[in-house]
N, C-alpha and C. Protein backbone atom coordinates (compact mmCIF):
# COMPACT_ATOMS: atom_id res chain seq x y z
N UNK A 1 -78.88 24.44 1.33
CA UNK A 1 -78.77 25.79 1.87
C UNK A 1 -77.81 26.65 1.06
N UNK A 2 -76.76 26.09 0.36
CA UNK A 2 -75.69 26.96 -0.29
C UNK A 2 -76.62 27.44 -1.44
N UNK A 3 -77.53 26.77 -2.10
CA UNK A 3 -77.86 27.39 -3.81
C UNK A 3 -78.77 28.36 -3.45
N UNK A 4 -79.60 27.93 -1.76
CA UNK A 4 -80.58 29.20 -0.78
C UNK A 4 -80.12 30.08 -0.55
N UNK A 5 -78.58 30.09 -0.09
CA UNK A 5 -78.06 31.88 0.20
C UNK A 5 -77.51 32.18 -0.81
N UNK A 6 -77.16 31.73 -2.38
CA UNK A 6 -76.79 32.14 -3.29
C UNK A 6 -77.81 32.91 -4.18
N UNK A 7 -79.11 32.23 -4.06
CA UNK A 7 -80.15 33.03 -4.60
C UNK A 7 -80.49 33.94 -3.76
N UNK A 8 -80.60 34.14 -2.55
CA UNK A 8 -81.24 35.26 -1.71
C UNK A 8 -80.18 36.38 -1.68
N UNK A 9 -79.17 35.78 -1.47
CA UNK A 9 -77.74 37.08 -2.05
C UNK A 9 -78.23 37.68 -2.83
N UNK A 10 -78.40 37.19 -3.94
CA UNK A 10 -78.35 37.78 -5.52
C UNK A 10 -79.53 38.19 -6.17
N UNK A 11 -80.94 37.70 -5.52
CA UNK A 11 -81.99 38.40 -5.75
C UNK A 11 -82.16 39.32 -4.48
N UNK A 12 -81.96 39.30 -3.47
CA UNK A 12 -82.10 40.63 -2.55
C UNK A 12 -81.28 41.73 -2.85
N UNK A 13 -79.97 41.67 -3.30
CA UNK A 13 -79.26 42.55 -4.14
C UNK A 13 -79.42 43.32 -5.31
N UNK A 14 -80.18 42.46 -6.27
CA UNK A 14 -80.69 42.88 -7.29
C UNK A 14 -81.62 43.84 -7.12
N UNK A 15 -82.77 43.41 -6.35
CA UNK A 15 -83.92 44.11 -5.74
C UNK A 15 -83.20 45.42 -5.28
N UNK A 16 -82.59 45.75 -4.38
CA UNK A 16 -82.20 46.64 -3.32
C UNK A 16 -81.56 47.33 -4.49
N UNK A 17 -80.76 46.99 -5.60
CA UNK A 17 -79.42 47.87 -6.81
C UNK A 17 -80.75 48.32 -7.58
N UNK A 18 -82.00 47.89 -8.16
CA UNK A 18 -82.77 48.27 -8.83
C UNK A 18 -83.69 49.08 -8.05
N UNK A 19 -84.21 49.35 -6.66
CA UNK A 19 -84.57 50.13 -5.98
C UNK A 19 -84.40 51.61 -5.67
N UNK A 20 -83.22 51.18 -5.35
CA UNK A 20 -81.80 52.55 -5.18
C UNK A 20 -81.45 53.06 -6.27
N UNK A 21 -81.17 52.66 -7.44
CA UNK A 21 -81.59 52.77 -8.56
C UNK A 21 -82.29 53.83 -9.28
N UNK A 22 -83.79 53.50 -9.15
CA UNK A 22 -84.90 53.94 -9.40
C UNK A 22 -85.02 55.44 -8.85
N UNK A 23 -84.82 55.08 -7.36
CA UNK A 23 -85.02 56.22 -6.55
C UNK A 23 -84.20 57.40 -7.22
N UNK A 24 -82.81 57.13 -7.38
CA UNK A 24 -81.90 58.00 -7.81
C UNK A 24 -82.28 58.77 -9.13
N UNK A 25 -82.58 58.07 -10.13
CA UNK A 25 -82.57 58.40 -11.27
C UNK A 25 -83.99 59.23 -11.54
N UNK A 26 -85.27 58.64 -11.06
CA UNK A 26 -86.48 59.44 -11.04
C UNK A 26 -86.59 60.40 -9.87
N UNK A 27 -86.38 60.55 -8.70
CA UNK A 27 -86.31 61.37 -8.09
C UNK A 27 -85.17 62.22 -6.98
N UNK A 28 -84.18 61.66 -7.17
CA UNK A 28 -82.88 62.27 -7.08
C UNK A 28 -82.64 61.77 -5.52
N UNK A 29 -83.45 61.02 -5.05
CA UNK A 29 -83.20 60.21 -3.62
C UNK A 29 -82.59 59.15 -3.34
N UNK A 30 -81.77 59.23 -2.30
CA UNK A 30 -80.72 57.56 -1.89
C UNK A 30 -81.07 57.67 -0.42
N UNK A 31 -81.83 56.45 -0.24
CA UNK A 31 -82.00 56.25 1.37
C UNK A 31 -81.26 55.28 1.79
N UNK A 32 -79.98 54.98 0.74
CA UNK A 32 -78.97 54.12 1.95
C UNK A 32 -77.76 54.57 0.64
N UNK A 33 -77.01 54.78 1.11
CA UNK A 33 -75.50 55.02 0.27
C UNK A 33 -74.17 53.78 1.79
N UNK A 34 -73.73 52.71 0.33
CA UNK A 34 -72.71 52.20 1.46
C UNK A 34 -71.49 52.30 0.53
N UNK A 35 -70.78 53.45 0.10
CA UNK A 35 -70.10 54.09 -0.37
C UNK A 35 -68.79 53.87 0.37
N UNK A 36 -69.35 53.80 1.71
CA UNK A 36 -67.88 53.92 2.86
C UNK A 36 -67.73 52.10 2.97
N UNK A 37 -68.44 51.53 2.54
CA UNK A 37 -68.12 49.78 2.61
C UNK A 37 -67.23 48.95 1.63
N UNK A 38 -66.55 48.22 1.81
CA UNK A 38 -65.60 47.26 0.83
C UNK A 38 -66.71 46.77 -0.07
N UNK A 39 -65.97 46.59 -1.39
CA UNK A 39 -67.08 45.90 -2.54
C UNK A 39 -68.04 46.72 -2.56
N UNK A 40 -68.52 47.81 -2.69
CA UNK A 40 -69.54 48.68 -2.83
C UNK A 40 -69.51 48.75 -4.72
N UNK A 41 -70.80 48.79 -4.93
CA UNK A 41 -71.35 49.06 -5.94
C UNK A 41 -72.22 50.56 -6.19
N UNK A 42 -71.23 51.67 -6.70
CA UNK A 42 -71.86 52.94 -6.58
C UNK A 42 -72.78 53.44 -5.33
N UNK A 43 -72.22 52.62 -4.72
CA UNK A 43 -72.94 52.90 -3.24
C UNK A 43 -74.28 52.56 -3.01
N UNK A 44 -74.96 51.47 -4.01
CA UNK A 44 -76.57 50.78 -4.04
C UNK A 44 -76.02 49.86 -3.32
N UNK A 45 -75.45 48.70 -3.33
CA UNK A 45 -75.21 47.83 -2.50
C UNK A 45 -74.01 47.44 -2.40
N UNK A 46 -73.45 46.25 -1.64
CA UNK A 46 -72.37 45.93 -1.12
C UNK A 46 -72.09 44.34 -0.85
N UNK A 47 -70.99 44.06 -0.12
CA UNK A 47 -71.05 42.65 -0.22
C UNK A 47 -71.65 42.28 1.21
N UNK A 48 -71.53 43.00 2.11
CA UNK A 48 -71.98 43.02 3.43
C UNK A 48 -73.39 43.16 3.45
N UNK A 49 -74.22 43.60 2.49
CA UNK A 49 -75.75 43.85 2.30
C UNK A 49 -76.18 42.06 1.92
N UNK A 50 -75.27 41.82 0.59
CA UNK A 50 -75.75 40.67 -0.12
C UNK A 50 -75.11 39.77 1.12
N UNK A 51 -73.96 39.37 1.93
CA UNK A 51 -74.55 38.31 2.73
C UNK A 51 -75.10 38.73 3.49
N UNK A 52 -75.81 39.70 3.99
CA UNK A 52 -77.08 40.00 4.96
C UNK A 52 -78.23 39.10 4.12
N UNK A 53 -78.49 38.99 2.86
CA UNK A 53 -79.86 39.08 2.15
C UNK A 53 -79.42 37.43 2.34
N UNK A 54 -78.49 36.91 1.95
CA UNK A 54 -78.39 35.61 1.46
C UNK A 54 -77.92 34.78 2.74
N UNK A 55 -77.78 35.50 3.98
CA UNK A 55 -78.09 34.10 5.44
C UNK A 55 -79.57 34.52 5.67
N UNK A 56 -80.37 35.67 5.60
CA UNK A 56 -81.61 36.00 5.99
C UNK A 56 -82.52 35.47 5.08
N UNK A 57 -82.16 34.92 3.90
CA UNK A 57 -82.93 33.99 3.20
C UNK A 57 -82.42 32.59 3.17
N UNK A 58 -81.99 32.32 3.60
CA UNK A 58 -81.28 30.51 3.70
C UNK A 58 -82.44 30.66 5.49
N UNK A 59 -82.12 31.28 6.10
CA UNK A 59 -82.76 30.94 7.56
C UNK A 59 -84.37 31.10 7.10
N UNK A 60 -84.68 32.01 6.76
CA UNK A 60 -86.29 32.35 6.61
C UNK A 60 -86.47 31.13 5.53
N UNK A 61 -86.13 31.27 4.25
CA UNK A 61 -87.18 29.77 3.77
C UNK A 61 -86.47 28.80 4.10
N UNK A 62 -85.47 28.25 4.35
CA UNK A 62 -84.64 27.12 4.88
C UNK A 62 -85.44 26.05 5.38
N UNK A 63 -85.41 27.28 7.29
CA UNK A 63 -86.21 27.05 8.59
C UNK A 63 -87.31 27.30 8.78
N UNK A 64 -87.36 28.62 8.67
CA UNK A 64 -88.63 29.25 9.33
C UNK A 64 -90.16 29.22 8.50
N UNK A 65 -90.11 29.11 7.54
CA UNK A 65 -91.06 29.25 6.56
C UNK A 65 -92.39 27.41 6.69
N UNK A 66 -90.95 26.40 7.29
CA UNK A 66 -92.48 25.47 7.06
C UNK A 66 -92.74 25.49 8.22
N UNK A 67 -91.78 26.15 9.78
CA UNK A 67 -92.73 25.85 10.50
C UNK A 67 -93.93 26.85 10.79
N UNK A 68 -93.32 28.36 10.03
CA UNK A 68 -94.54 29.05 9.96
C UNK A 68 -95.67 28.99 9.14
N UNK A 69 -95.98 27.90 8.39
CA UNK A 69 -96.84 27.81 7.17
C UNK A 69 -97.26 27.10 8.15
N UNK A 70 -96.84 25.36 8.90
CA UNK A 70 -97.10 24.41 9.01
C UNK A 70 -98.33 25.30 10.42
N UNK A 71 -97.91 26.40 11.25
CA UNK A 71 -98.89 27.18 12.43
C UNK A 71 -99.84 28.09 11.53
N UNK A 72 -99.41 28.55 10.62
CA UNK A 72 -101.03 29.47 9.68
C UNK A 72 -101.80 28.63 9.30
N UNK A 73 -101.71 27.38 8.66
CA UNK A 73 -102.33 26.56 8.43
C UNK A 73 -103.40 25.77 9.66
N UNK A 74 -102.63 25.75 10.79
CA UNK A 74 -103.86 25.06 12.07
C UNK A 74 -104.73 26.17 12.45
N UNK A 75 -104.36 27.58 11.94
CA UNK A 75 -105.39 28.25 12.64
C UNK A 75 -106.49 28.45 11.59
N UNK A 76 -107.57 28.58 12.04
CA UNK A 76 -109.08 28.74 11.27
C UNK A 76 -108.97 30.12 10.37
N UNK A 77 -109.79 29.85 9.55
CA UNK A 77 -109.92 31.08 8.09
C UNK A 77 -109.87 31.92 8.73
N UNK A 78 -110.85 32.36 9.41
CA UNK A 78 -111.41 33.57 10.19
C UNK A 78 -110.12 34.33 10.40
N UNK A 79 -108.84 33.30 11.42
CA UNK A 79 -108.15 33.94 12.25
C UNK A 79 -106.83 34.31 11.11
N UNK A 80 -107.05 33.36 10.52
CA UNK A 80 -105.56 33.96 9.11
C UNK A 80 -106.15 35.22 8.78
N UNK A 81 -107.53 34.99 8.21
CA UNK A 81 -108.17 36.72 7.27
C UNK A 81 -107.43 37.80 8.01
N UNK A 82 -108.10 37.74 9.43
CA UNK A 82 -107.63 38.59 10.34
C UNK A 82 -105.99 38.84 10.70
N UNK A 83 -105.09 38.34 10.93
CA UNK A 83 -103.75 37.93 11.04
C UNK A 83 -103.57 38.91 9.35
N UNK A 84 -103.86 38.42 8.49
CA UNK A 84 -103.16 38.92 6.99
C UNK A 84 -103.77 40.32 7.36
N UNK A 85 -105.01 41.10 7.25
CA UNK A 85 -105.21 42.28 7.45
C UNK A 85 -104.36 43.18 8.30
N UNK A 86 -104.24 42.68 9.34
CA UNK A 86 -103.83 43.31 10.83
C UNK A 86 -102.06 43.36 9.97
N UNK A 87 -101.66 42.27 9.17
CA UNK A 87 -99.98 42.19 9.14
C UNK A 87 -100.05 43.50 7.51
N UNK A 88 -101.04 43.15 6.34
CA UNK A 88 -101.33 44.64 5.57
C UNK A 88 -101.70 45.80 6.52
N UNK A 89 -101.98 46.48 7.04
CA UNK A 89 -102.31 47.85 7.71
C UNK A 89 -100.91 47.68 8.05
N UNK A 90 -100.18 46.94 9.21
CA UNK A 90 -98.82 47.15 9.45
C UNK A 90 -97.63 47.85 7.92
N UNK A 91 -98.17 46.69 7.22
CA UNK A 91 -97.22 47.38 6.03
C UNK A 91 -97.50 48.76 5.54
N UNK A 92 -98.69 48.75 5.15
CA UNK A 92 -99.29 50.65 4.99
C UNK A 92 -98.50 51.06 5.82
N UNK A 93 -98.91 51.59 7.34
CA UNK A 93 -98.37 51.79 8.28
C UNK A 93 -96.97 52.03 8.20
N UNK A 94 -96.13 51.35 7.89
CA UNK A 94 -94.57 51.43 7.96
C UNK A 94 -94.06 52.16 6.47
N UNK A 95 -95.21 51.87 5.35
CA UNK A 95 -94.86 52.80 4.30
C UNK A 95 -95.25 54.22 4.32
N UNK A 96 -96.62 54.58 4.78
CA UNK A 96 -96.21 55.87 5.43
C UNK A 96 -95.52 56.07 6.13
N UNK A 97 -95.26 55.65 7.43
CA UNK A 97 -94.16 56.09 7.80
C UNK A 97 -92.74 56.66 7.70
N UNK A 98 -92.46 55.77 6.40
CA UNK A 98 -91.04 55.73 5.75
C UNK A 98 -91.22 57.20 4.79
N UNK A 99 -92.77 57.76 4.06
CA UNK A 99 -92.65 58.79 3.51
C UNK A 99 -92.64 59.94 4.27
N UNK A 100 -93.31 59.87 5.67
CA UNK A 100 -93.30 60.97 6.47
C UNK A 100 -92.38 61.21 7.26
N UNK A 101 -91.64 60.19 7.66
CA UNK A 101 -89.89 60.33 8.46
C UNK A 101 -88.92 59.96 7.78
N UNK A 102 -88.65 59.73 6.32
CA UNK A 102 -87.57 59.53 6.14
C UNK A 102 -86.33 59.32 6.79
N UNK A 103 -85.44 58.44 6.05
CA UNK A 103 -84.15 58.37 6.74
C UNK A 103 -83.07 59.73 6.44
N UNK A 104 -82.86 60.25 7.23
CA UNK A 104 -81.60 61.20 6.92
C UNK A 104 -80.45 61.05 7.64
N UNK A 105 -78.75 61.21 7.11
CA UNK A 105 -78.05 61.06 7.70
C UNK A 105 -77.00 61.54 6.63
N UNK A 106 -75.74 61.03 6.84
CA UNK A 106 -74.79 60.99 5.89
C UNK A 106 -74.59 60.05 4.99
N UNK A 107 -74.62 60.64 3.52
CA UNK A 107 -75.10 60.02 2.18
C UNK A 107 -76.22 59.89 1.74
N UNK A 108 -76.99 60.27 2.75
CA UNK A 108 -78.53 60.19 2.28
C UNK A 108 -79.12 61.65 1.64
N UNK A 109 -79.83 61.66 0.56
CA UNK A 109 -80.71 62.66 0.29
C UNK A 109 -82.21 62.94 0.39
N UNK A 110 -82.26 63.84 1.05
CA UNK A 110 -83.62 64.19 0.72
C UNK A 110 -84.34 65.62 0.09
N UNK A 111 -84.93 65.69 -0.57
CA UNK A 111 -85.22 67.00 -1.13
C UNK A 111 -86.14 68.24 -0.38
């Protein structure tokens, strides 16, 4: 579990610093500034983000991952196809969402 939350630290961090990142530099947007947090990194991430990423990945593939493989697996093709579609539209779904309500608050930009 330690080399599990050391990688999920440090690649969920990475991800999230190259995200925030991106956003900033091509379109002048930050949908999370933790500027006001200890260990902040230009305000992309923090140390409080990276152990968020790195117990939420020690628990998810740790634990949760074989016994959720070990239940997708007993259910029939049919019902996974269906299950994966229904869980893609959710993701659409929440990515529009995220372009049509944005987060706004303090530190955040939007144009």
């Amino acid at each position: 579990f330690i080399v599990l939350f050391f990688l999920s630290a440090f690649l969920g961090s990475f991800l999230e610093l190259a995200v925030g990142y991106f956003l900033d530099i091509t379109w002048g947007l930050r949908y999370w500034d933790y500027s006001g947090y200890p260990f902040h990194f230009h305000g992309y991430i923090c140390l409080w983000s990276a152990l968020g990423f790195g117990i939420a990945g020690a628990i998810w593939i740790g634990i949760l991952s074989g016994m959720l493989r070990r239940f997708f697996f007993h259910l029939s093709a049919k019902t996974r196809r269906n299950l994966n579609t229904i869980l893609l539209l959710l993701f659409v779904f929440d990515c529009a969402a995220a372009l049509i309500f944005p987060n706004i608050g303090e530190g955040i930009t939007f144009p």
